[in-house]
Amino acid sequence: MSEAAVSANPQATGRPTPDASAAVKRISNRVLVDGKLRAALSDESFEVINPADLTVIGHAPRCREADVNAAVDAAADAFKSWSKVPARERGRMVQLAADRVEAERGLVEHILALDTGNALRTQARPETASTIDLTRMFGGLAGELKGQTVPAASPGVLQYTTCDPIGVVGGIIPWNAPLFLFVAKVAPALVAGNCVVIKTAEQAPLCVLLLAEIMSRELPPGVLNVISGFGEECGKPLVEHELVRKVTFTGSLPVGQAIASYAAPKLCPVTLELGGKNPSIILADADLDLAIPGVIDGMRYTRQGQACTAGSRVFVHEDIYDRIVDGVVERLAKIKLGDPLDEATDMGAIISEEQFQRTLRYMEIARSTAGARILYGGERPTDPYLSKGYFYPPTLLDGLPIDSDVCRDEIFGPIATVLPFTDFDDMIAMANDTPYGLAANLWTRDLSRALEYVERIEAGFVQVNQCVAPRSNVSYGGLKMSGLGKEYALDSMVTHFTSSKTVLIKRGTPGPLG
Ligand code: NAI
Ligand code: MG
């Protein structure tokens, strides 16, 4: 792999070219600890690859316990004063941090596209905008950090609860929407008075470090720390560190389970967001003008299907089966794969060799299943540019048995499977027959059926006649094995990032001064 000059495509963006090379050079092989962008204590590093063309865009430190300790110490030290800053003042600083990001959003979205392979127009730019929005929202909620007064059993007794910072929060994030997931953890944690250490995903560390460094210009040193490294070597010691009193994680189910086990001996609370195998369900009476584009949006094809909410099991009533399949295929054919920085590109590259091979593996299963059909996609592009990187077309399958691994596992690639049904009860049973319970989408004009689905579907994020991505101010989290806890809204800040005392005070007879 060659060291590539990092440059934007100015014709593509129509904006001034952000000086990405200089920014990457500045943040490459650095951590953010105690307010400083500096070399890690570890002298090992790993390459950061642009998955669209496999060039090396920079490096990131391979941190281990020593760097974890340094970052946690900085956070613990900063906590002494940050926790005493009035909540609304903390909120104001977090909002100023969002303003800083907004001022540099062209650069941030550009590095995000390079790091992840996500298309600038359809993914990296909207993700950057949502990141700024979510940060501002939490900043504005600082005044909601309040306890309750509790009615007392007798006069002269005051009972109330407090809403206090916890201490150092350890966060571990994935690569699929790295900036949004970063602030979903960092912004509520900071506003609530905690200090944070985040371990970035090894596949997309640079965009997060850049974002954190920009935000930290408005924050006292040590309040926000970012390190990079691998799971067992860096994530595990972070979770296990005795000064880390709260852990928040987004990623795979097995790693979420491991993290909960590392945190268990110290009884450290854990928030987990762990993916899904989500149903998109189309009833016979659905408005097809909503349902057909909805299936495509719901599958998050333009993020290469790399989304925990991806509606990858498409249940379609037999009466409208062919119309749905034809309509979806017609639209999939219009999705343009290409250079993530090109404004004309709808869909970029899969994040890594590992995830790319995973997609190919599930396609092998599909190909070797009798009766399975590839309705669209299913072949690596042959175009010279696209065949270099981890590009794979949007792919739609059918004819697979419901117990196939393709229909059961979270593939996290651009593969969806269509499953016909006739009976509503059978379909609900199939939709719920998964260990996951994250998201579900239904299209119908029948209000009674919609309400019945809402009652019976086992999912934490339930939509009817649409399937938008999770967003600010909409509480989001999974049931069953999809996780623990909620994110993105007020309840996530108050429930997950504060501790509480219950206080009971009795009035006696007045003393000599009274
Ligand atoms: P992963 O769960 O292995 O990694 C996510 C984060 O956890 C990364 O920062 C990683 O370094 C860290 N990690 C890994 N092992 C760890 C350990 N033992 N202790 C502490 N931290 C650890 O996910 P990966 O390998 O990137 O993707 C594998 C699959 O996970 C995907 O195919 C997808 O199914 C699922 N996934 C789900 C996500 C979601 O949004 N819920 C996001 C990313 C992946
Ligand atoms: Mg992994």
Coordinates of C-alpha atoms and ligand atoms in Angstrom, one line a residue:
M1 CA 0.0 0.0 0.0
S2 CA 1.3 3.4 -0.9
E3 CA 1.4 6.5 1.1
A4 CA -1.2 8.8 -0.7
A5 CA -1.4 12.5 -0.9
V6 CA -4.6 13.3 0.8
S7 CA -6.6 15.8 -1.3
A8 CA -10.2 16.7 -1.9
N9 CA -11.7 16.7 -5.3
P10 CA -12.5 20.4 -5.7
Q11 CA -14.9 19.9 -8.7
A12 CA -16.7 17.4 -6.7
T13 CA -17.5 19.5 -3.6
G14 CA -17.9 22.9 -5.2
R15 CA -16.5 24.2 -1.9
P16 CA -13.0 25.4 -1.1
T17 CA -10.8 22.4 -0.7
P18 CA -10.2 21.8 3.0
D19 CA -6.5 21.4 3.7
A20 CA -7.0 17.7 4.6
S21 CA -3.3 16.8 4.1
A22 CA -2.2 19.3 6.7
A23 CA -5.0 18.3 9.2
V24 CA -4.2 14.6 8.8
K25 CA -0.5 15.3 9.3
R26 CA -1.3 17.2 12.5
I27 CA -3.4 14.4 14.0
S28 CA -1.7 11.3 12.6
N29 CA -0.2 9.1 15.3
R30 CA -1.5 11.3 18.1
V31 CA -3.8 11.0 21.1
L32 CA -5.7 13.7 22.9
V33 CA -4.8 13.6 26.5
D34 CA -5.1 16.4 29.1
G35 CA -6.0 18.9 26.4
K36 CA -3.0 18.2 24.3
L37 CA -2.6 16.5 21.0
R38 CA 0.5 14.5 21.6
A39 CA 2.4 11.3 20.9
A40 CA 1.2 8.2 22.8
L41 CA 3.4 6.6 25.4
S42 CA 3.2 3.4 23.3
D43 CA 5.6 3.5 20.4
E44 CA 3.6 1.1 18.3
S45 CA 1.1 2.3 15.7
F46 CA -1.1 1.0 13.0
E47 CA -2.0 2.2 9.5
V48 CA -5.3 4.0 8.8
I49 CA -6.6 3.0 5.4
N50 CA -8.9 4.7 3.0
P51 CA -11.2 1.8 2.1
A52 CA -12.1 3.4 -1.3
D53 CA -8.6 3.0 -2.7
L54 CA -6.6 1.2 0.0
T55 CA -4.1 4.0 0.4
V56 CA -2.7 4.8 3.8
I57 CA -4.0 8.1 5.0
G58 CA -2.2 8.2 8.3
H59 CA -1.4 6.3 11.4
A60 CA -2.8 5.9 14.9
P61 CA -1.1 4.9 18.1
R62 CA -1.6 1.4 19.3
C63 CA -2.3 2.3 22.9
R64 CA -2.2 -0.1 25.7
E65 CA -2.5 0.1 29.5
A66 CA 0.0 2.9 30.0
D67 CA -1.9 5.3 27.7
V68 CA -5.2 4.2 29.2
N69 CA -3.8 5.1 32.6
A70 CA -2.5 8.4 31.5
A71 CA -5.9 9.3 29.9
V72 CA -7.9 8.2 32.9
D73 CA -5.6 10.1 35.3
A74 CA -6.0 13.2 33.2
A75 CA -9.8 12.8 33.3
A76 CA -9.9 12.0 37.0
D77 CA -7.9 15.1 37.7
A78 CA -10.1 17.3 35.5
F79 CA -13.2 15.9 37.1
K80 CA -12.3 17.7 40.4
S81 CA -13.1 21.1 38.9
W82 CA -15.3 20.2 35.9
S83 CA -17.9 18.6 38.2
K84 CA -18.1 21.8 40.2
V85 CA -18.7 24.0 37.1
P86 CA -22.4 25.0 37.1
A87 CA -24.4 22.7 34.8
R88 CA -25.6 25.4 32.4
E89 CA -22.1 26.7 32.1
R90 CA -20.9 23.3 31.1
G91 CA -23.7 23.2 28.6
R92 CA -22.7 26.5 27.2
M93 CA -19.1 25.3 26.7
V94 CA -20.3 22.1 24.9
Q95 CA -22.4 24.3 22.6
L96 CA -19.4 26.5 21.9
A97 CA -17.6 23.3 21.1
A98 CA -20.3 22.5 18.6
D99 CA -19.9 26.0 17.0
R100 CA -16.2 25.2 16.6
V101 CA -17.1 22.0 14.7
E102 CA -19.5 23.8 12.6
A103 CA -16.9 26.4 11.6
E104 CA -14.7 23.5 10.4
R105 CA -17.3 21.2 9.1
G106 CA -15.9 21.0 5.6
L107 CA -12.7 19.6 6.9
V108 CA -14.4 17.3 9.4
E109 CA -16.8 15.7 6.8
H110 CA -13.9 15.3 4.4
I111 CA -11.7 13.4 6.9
L112 CA -14.8 11.4 7.9
A113 CA -15.3 10.3 4.3
L114 CA -11.6 9.4 3.9
D115 CA -11.5 7.5 7.1
T116 CA -14.8 5.5 6.6
G117 CA -15.3 5.3 2.9
N118 CA -18.7 6.7 3.4
A119 CA -20.0 9.0 0.6
L120 CA -19.6 12.7 1.4
R121 CA -23.0 13.8 0.0
T122 CA -25.2 11.0 1.3
Q123 CA -23.4 10.1 4.6
A124 CA -20.4 12.1 5.8
R125 CA -22.0 15.5 5.4
P126 CA -25.3 14.6 7.0
E127 CA -23.5 12.8 9.8
T128 CA -21.4 15.8 10.5
A129 CA -24.5 18.0 10.6
S130 CA -26.3 15.5 13.0
T131 CA -23.1 15.5 15.1
I132 CA -23.2 19.2 15.6
D133 CA -27.0 19.2 16.2
L134 CA -26.8 16.4 18.8
T135 CA -24.0 18.2 20.6
R136 CA -25.9 21.5 20.7
M137 CA -29.0 19.7 21.9
F138 CA -27.3 18.2 24.9
G139 CA -25.6 21.5 25.7
G140 CA -29.1 23.1 25.8
L141 CA -30.5 20.4 28.2
A142 CA -28.1 21.2 31.0
G143 CA -30.8 22.9 33.0
E144 CA -32.7 19.6 33.1
L145 CA -30.1 18.0 35.4
K146 CA -32.3 18.2 38.4
G147 CA -33.6 15.9 41.2
Q148 CA -37.1 15.6 42.6
T149 CA -38.7 16.5 45.9
V150 CA -40.5 13.5 47.4
P151 CA -43.6 13.8 49.5
A152 CA -42.8 13.1 53.1
A153 CA -44.9 10.9 55.5
S154 CA -44.9 13.6 58.2
P155 CA -44.6 17.4 58.4
G156 CA -41.2 18.9 59.0
V157 CA -39.4 16.4 56.8
L158 CA -37.8 17.3 53.5
Q159 CA -37.1 14.5 51.1
Y160 CA -35.4 15.0 47.8
T161 CA -33.1 13.4 45.3
T162 CA -29.9 14.9 43.7
C163 CA -28.6 14.5 40.1
D164 CA -24.8 14.4 40.4
P165 CA -21.9 13.7 38.0
I166 CA -20.5 10.1 38.2
G167 CA -16.8 10.6 37.6
V168 CA -14.7 9.3 34.7
V169 CA -16.7 7.8 31.9
G170 CA -15.0 5.2 29.5
G171 CA -16.5 5.0 26.0
I172 CA -15.7 2.6 23.2
I173 CA -17.1 3.4 19.8
P174 CA -17.3 1.7 16.4
W175 CA -16.5 3.0 12.9
N176 CA -19.9 3.0 11.1
A177 CA -21.1 6.5 12.2
P178 CA -18.1 7.4 14.3
L179 CA -18.7 11.1 14.8
F180 CA -22.4 10.8 15.7
L181 CA -21.7 7.9 18.1
F182 CA -18.8 9.8 19.7
V183 CA -20.9 12.8 20.6
A184 CA -23.9 10.6 21.6
K185 CA -21.7 9.5 24.4
V186 CA -19.4 12.5 25.0
A187 CA -21.9 15.4 24.9
P188 CA -24.4 14.1 27.5
A189 CA -21.6 12.7 29.7
L190 CA -19.8 16.1 29.7
V191 CA -22.9 18.2 30.2
A192 CA -23.8 16.0 33.2
G193 CA -20.4 16.9 34.7
N194 CA -18.3 13.8 34.0
C195 CA -15.0 13.6 32.3
V196 CA -14.5 11.2 29.4
V197 CA -12.0 8.9 27.9
I198 CA -13.0 7.5 24.5
K199 CA -11.3 4.7 22.6
T200 CA -11.8 5.1 18.9
A201 CA -12.4 2.2 16.5
E202 CA -9.2 1.0 14.9
Q203 CA -10.9 1.4 11.4
A204 CA -11.8 5.1 11.8
P205 CA -9.7 6.9 14.4
L206 CA -8.6 10.0 12.6
C207 CA -12.0 11.7 12.1
V208 CA -12.9 11.3 15.7
L209 CA -9.6 12.6 17.0
L210 CA -10.0 15.6 14.7
L211 CA -13.5 16.2 16.0
A212 CA -12.4 15.9 19.6
E213 CA -9.4 18.2 19.1
I214 CA -11.7 20.9 17.7
M215 CA -14.2 20.5 20.5
S216 CA -11.5 20.5 23.2
R217 CA -10.5 24.0 22.2
E218 CA -13.6 25.1 24.2
L219 CA -13.1 22.7 27.1
P220 CA -10.8 22.7 30.1
P221 CA -7.8 20.3 29.7
G222 CA -8.4 16.6 30.6
V223 CA -12.2 16.9 30.4
L224 CA -12.2 15.1 27.0
N225 CA -9.6 12.5 26.2
V226 CA -9.3 10.3 23.1
I227 CA -7.0 7.3 22.6
S228 CA -6.8 4.7 19.9
G229 CA -6.0 1.0 19.8
F230 CA -7.4 -2.5 19.7
G231 CA -10.1 -4.1 21.7
E232 CA -8.3 -6.4 24.1
E233 CA -5.2 -4.2 24.4
C234 CA -6.8 -0.8 24.9
G235 CA -10.6 -1.2 25.3
K236 CA -10.4 -3.9 28.0
P237 CA -8.0 -2.0 30.4
L238 CA -10.1 1.1 29.9
V239 CA -13.3 -0.7 31.0
E240 CA -11.5 -2.4 33.9
H241 CA -9.7 0.8 35.2
E242 CA -10.8 1.3 38.8
L243 CA -11.4 5.0 38.3
V244 CA -13.8 4.5 35.3
R245 CA -17.2 4.5 37.0
K246 CA -19.4 4.3 33.9
V247 CA -18.9 2.5 30.6
T248 CA -20.7 3.2 27.3
F249 CA -20.3 1.0 24.3
T250 CA -21.6 0.6 20.7
G251 CA -20.5 -2.4 18.7
S252 CA -21.1 -6.1 18.3
L253 CA -23.0 -8.4 20.6
P254 CA -20.1 -10.6 21.7
V255 CA -17.9 -7.6 22.5
G256 CA -20.8 -5.9 24.4
Q257 CA -21.1 -9.1 26.5
A258 CA -17.4 -9.1 27.1
I259 CA -17.5 -5.5 28.2
A260 CA -20.3 -6.1 30.6
S261 CA -18.3 -8.9 32.1
Y262 CA -15.1 -6.7 32.5
A263 CA -17.2 -4.1 34.2
A264 CA -19.1 -6.5 36.5
P265 CA -16.5 -7.0 39.3
K266 CA -16.5 -3.3 40.1
L267 CA -20.3 -3.1 39.6
C268 CA -19.8 -0.4 37.0
P269 CA -23.0 0.5 35.1
V270 CA -22.8 -0.1 31.3
T271 CA -24.8 1.2 28.4
L272 CA -24.7 -1.0 25.4
E273 CA -25.9 -0.6 21.8
L274 CA -25.4 -3.8 20.0
G275 CA -26.9 -4.0 16.6
G276 CA -29.9 -5.9 15.1
K277 CA -31.4 -7.9 12.4
N278 CA -34.3 -5.7 11.8
P279 CA -37.6 -6.3 9.9
S280 CA -39.0 -4.0 7.2
I281 CA -42.6 -5.2 6.8
I282 CA -44.9 -4.3 3.9
L283 CA -48.6 -5.2 4.2
A284 CA -50.8 -5.7 1.2
D285 CA -52.5 -2.3 1.6
A286 CA -49.2 -0.3 1.9
D287 CA -48.7 3.0 0.0
L288 CA -46.0 1.7 -2.4
D289 CA -44.7 5.2 -3.0
L290 CA -43.7 5.3 0.6
A291 CA -42.8 1.6 1.0
I292 CA -40.5 1.1 -2.0
P293 CA -38.0 4.0 -1.3
G294 CA -38.6 3.2 2.4
V295 CA -37.1 -0.3 2.1
I296 CA -34.0 1.2 0.4
D297 CA -33.6 4.0 3.0
G298 CA -34.3 1.5 5.8
M299 CA -31.6 -0.8 4.6
R300 CA -29.1 2.1 4.7
Y301 CA -27.7 1.0 1.4
T302 CA -25.9 4.3 1.0
R303 CA -23.9 3.5 4.1
Q304 CA -23.1 0.1 2.6
G305 CA -25.7 -1.4 4.9
Q306 CA -23.3 -0.7 7.8
A307 CA -25.9 0.4 10.3
C308 CA -27.4 -1.3 13.3
T309 CA -30.9 -0.2 12.3
A310 CA -30.5 -1.7 8.7
G311 CA -33.8 -3.3 7.7
S312 CA -32.1 -6.3 6.3
R313 CA -35.1 -8.7 6.5
V314 CA -37.8 -7.4 4.1
F315 CA -41.1 -9.1 4.8
V316 CA -43.5 -8.5 1.9
H317 CA -47.1 -9.6 1.5
E318 CA -47.5 -12.0 -1.4
D319 CA -50.2 -9.9 -3.1
I320 CA -47.7 -7.1 -3.7
Y321 CA -44.5 -9.1 -3.8
D322 CA -43.6 -8.7 -7.4
R323 CA -44.5 -5.0 -7.5
I324 CA -42.3 -4.3 -4.4
V325 CA -39.3 -6.4 -5.8
D326 CA -39.6 -4.7 -9.2
G327 CA -39.8 -1.3 -7.7
V328 CA -36.9 -1.8 -5.3
V329 CA -34.7 -3.3 -8.0
E330 CA -35.4 -0.4 -10.4
R331 CA -34.3 2.1 -7.7
L332 CA -31.2 0.0 -6.6
A333 CA -30.0 0.2 -10.2
K334 CA -29.9 4.0 -9.9
I335 CA -27.6 4.0 -6.8
K336 CA -24.2 5.2 -8.0
L337 CA -21.1 3.6 -6.4
G338 CA -18.0 5.7 -6.6
D339 CA -15.3 7.9 -5.0
P340 CA -16.8 8.9 -1.6
L341 CA -15.6 12.5 -2.2
D342 CA -17.4 12.8 -5.5
E343 CA -20.7 14.7 -5.1
A344 CA -22.3 12.4 -7.6
T345 CA -21.6 9.3 -5.5
D346 CA -24.5 7.8 -3.6
M347 CA -22.7 4.8 -2.0
G348 CA -19.0 4.5 -1.0
A349 CA -16.9 1.6 0.2
I350 CA -17.2 -1.0 2.9
I351 CA -15.0 0.0 5.8
S352 CA -12.3 -2.8 5.9
E353 CA -11.0 -6.0 4.5
E354 CA -12.6 -7.9 7.4
Q355 CA -16.1 -6.4 6.7
F356 CA -15.7 -6.9 3.0
Q357 CA -14.8 -10.5 3.4
R358 CA -17.8 -10.9 5.7
T359 CA -20.1 -9.6 2.9
L360 CA -18.5 -12.0 0.4
R361 CA -18.9 -14.9 2.9
Y362 CA -22.7 -14.3 3.2
M363 CA -23.0 -14.1 -0.5
E364 CA -21.3 -17.5 -0.8
I365 CA -23.9 -18.9 1.6
A366 CA -26.6 -17.4 -0.6
R367 CA -25.1 -18.7 -3.8
S368 CA -24.9 -22.2 -2.4
T369 CA -28.5 -22.2 -1.1
A370 CA -30.9 -24.1 -3.4
G371 CA -33.7 -21.8 -4.5
A372 CA -32.0 -18.5 -3.5
R373 CA -32.1 -15.8 -6.1
I374 CA -30.0 -12.7 -6.5
L375 CA -32.5 -10.0 -7.5
Y376 CA -30.0 -7.3 -7.7
G377 CA -26.2 -6.8 -7.1
G378 CA -24.2 -9.8 -5.8
E379 CA -21.1 -9.2 -8.0
R380 CA -18.0 -7.1 -7.2
P381 CA -17.8 -4.2 -9.6
T382 CA -15.3 -4.6 -12.5
D383 CA -14.7 -0.9 -13.1
P384 CA -10.9 -0.3 -12.5
Y385 CA -11.4 2.3 -9.8
L386 CA -14.1 0.4 -7.9
S387 CA -12.4 -3.0 -8.1
K388 CA -9.4 -1.6 -6.2
G389 CA -11.3 -0.7 -3.1
Y390 CA -13.8 -2.4 -0.9
F391 CA -16.8 -1.6 -3.1
Y392 CA -19.8 -3.9 -3.3
P393 CA -23.2 -3.0 -4.9
P394 CA -26.5 -2.8 -3.1
T395 CA -27.7 -6.4 -3.1
L396 CA -31.2 -7.9 -2.8
L397 CA -31.8 -11.6 -2.4
D398 CA -34.9 -13.8 -2.0
G399 CA -35.7 -17.5 -1.9
L400 CA -33.6 -18.0 1.3
P401 CA -35.1 -20.1 4.1
I402 CA -35.8 -18.0 7.2
D403 CA -33.3 -20.0 9.2
S404 CA -30.4 -19.3 6.8
D405 CA -27.5 -17.5 8.4
V406 CA -28.1 -14.8 5.8
C407 CA -31.5 -14.2 7.4
R408 CA -30.4 -14.6 11.0
D409 CA -27.0 -12.8 11.4
E410 CA -26.3 -9.2 11.4
I411 CA -24.3 -9.0 8.1
F412 CA -23.4 -5.3 8.4
G413 CA -23.0 -5.1 4.6
P414 CA -25.2 -4.1 1.7
I415 CA -27.2 -7.4 1.6
A416 CA -31.0 -7.5 2.3
T417 CA -33.3 -10.5 1.9
V418 CA -36.9 -10.4 0.8
L419 CA -39.2 -12.9 2.6
P420 CA -42.8 -13.4 1.4
F421 CA -45.7 -13.8 3.8
T422 CA -49.5 -14.2 3.7
D423 CA -50.6 -14.3 7.3
F424 CA -50.0 -11.4 9.7
D425 CA -49.5 -13.6 12.8
D426 CA -47.0 -15.8 11.1
M427 CA -45.1 -12.8 9.9
I428 CA -44.9 -11.2 13.4
A429 CA -43.7 -14.5 14.7
M430 CA -40.9 -14.6 12.0
A431 CA -40.0 -11.0 12.6
N432 CA -39.6 -11.6 16.3
D433 CA -37.7 -14.9 15.9
T434 CA -34.3 -13.3 16.4
P435 CA -32.2 -12.7 19.5
Y436 CA -32.0 -9.0 18.5
G437 CA -34.7 -6.4 19.2
L438 CA -33.4 -3.0 17.9
A439 CA -35.5 -1.5 15.1
A440 CA -38.6 -2.4 13.1
N441 CA -40.4 -0.7 10.2
L442 CA -43.9 -1.3 8.9
W443 CA -45.8 0.1 5.9
T444 CA -49.6 0.0 5.9
R445 CA -52.7 2.2 5.6
D446 CA -54.5 0.2 8.2
L447 CA -54.3 1.9 11.6
S448 CA -55.5 -1.1 13.6
R449 CA -52.8 -3.3 12.0
A450 CA -50.2 -0.6 12.7
L451 CA -51.2 -0.4 16.4
E452 CA -51.2 -4.2 16.7
Y453 CA -47.7 -4.4 15.2
V454 CA -46.5 -1.7 17.6
E455 CA -47.8 -3.8 20.5
R456 CA -46.4 -7.1 19.3
I457 CA -43.1 -6.3 17.6
E458 CA -40.1 -6.9 19.8
A459 CA -38.0 -3.8 19.0
G460 CA -36.9 -0.6 20.8
F461 CA -37.1 1.7 17.8
V462 CA -40.4 1.2 16.0
Q463 CA -41.6 3.1 12.9
V464 CA -44.6 3.1 10.7
N465 CA -44.6 4.3 7.0
Q466 CA -41.1 5.6 7.3
C467 CA -37.7 4.4 8.5
V468 CA -35.6 7.4 9.4
A469 CA -32.2 7.1 11.0
P470 CA -31.9 7.6 14.8
R471 CA -31.7 11.3 15.6
S472 CA -31.4 14.0 18.2
N473 CA -34.1 14.2 20.9
V474 CA -35.5 10.8 19.9
S475 CA -34.7 8.3 22.6
Y476 CA -33.1 5.2 21.0
G477 CA -32.0 1.8 22.2
G478 CA -32.7 -1.9 21.8
L479 CA -34.6 -4.6 23.5
K480 CA -33.5 -8.3 24.0
M481 CA -29.9 -8.8 22.9
S482 CA -29.7 -5.4 21.1
G483 CA -28.5 -3.6 24.2
L484 CA -29.1 -1.9 27.5
G485 CA -30.2 1.7 27.9
K486 CA -31.2 4.6 25.7
E487 CA -29.2 7.2 23.9
Y488 CA -29.7 10.5 21.9
A489 CA -32.2 12.2 24.2
L490 CA -32.7 13.7 27.7
D491 CA -33.3 10.4 29.4
S492 CA -29.9 9.1 28.2
M493 CA -28.2 12.0 29.9
V494 CA -30.1 11.9 33.2
T495 CA -30.4 8.1 33.5
H496 CA -27.1 7.0 32.2
F497 CA -24.6 9.7 33.1
T498 CA -25.6 10.8 36.5
S499 CA -25.7 9.3 40.0
S500 CA -28.3 10.2 42.6
K501 CA -28.5 10.6 46.4
T502 CA -31.8 10.4 48.2
V503 CA -31.8 12.9 51.1
L504 CA -34.1 13.0 54.1
I505 CA -33.9 16.0 56.4
K506 CA -36.0 16.4 59.6
R507 CA -36.7 19.8 61.1
G508 CA -36.3 19.9 64.9
T509 CA -37.2 22.7 67.4
P510 CA -35.3 25.9 66.6
G511 CA -31.9 26.2 68.4
P512 CA -30.7 29.2 70.5
L513 CA -30.2 31.4 67.5
G514 CA -33.8 31.0 66.3
Ligands
NAI1 P1 -16.5 -4.7 17.5 O1 -17.7 -4.9 18.4 O2 -15.5 -5.8 17.5 O3 -15.8 -3.3 17.8 C1 -16.4 -2.2 18.3 C2 -15.4 -1.5 19.2 O4 -15.2 -2.3 20.3 C3 -14.1 -1.1 18.6 O5 -13.7 0.1 19.1 C4 -13.2 -2.2 19.1 O6 -11.8 -1.9 19.1 C5 -13.7 -2.5 20.5 N1 -13.5 -3.8 21.0 C6 -13.4 -5.0 20.3 N2 -13.1 -6.0 21.2 C7 -13.0 -5.4 22.4 C8 -12.8 -6.0 23.7 N3 -12.5 -7.3 23.9 N4 -12.8 -5.1 24.8 C9 -13.0 -3.8 24.6 N5 -13.2 -3.2 23.4 C10 -13.3 -4.1 22.3 O7 -17.1 -4.6 16.0 P2 -16.3 -4.8 14.6 O8 -15.3 -5.8 14.7 O9 -15.9 -3.4 14.2 O10 -17.6 -5.3 13.7 C11 -18.0 -6.6 13.8 C12 -19.5 -6.6 13.8 O11 -20.1 -5.9 14.9 C13 -20.2 -6.0 12.6 O12 -20.2 -6.8 11.5 C14 -21.5 -5.6 13.1 O13 -22.3 -6.8 13.0 C15 -21.3 -5.3 14.6 N6 -21.2 -3.9 14.8 C16 -22.3 -3.2 15.3 C17 -22.3 -1.9 15.5 C18 -23.5 -1.1 16.0 O14 -23.7 0.0 15.6 N7 -24.3 -1.7 16.9 C19 -21.2 -1.1 15.1 C20 -20.0 -1.8 14.6 C21 -20.1 -3.2 14.5
MG2 MG -14.3 -6.9 16.2

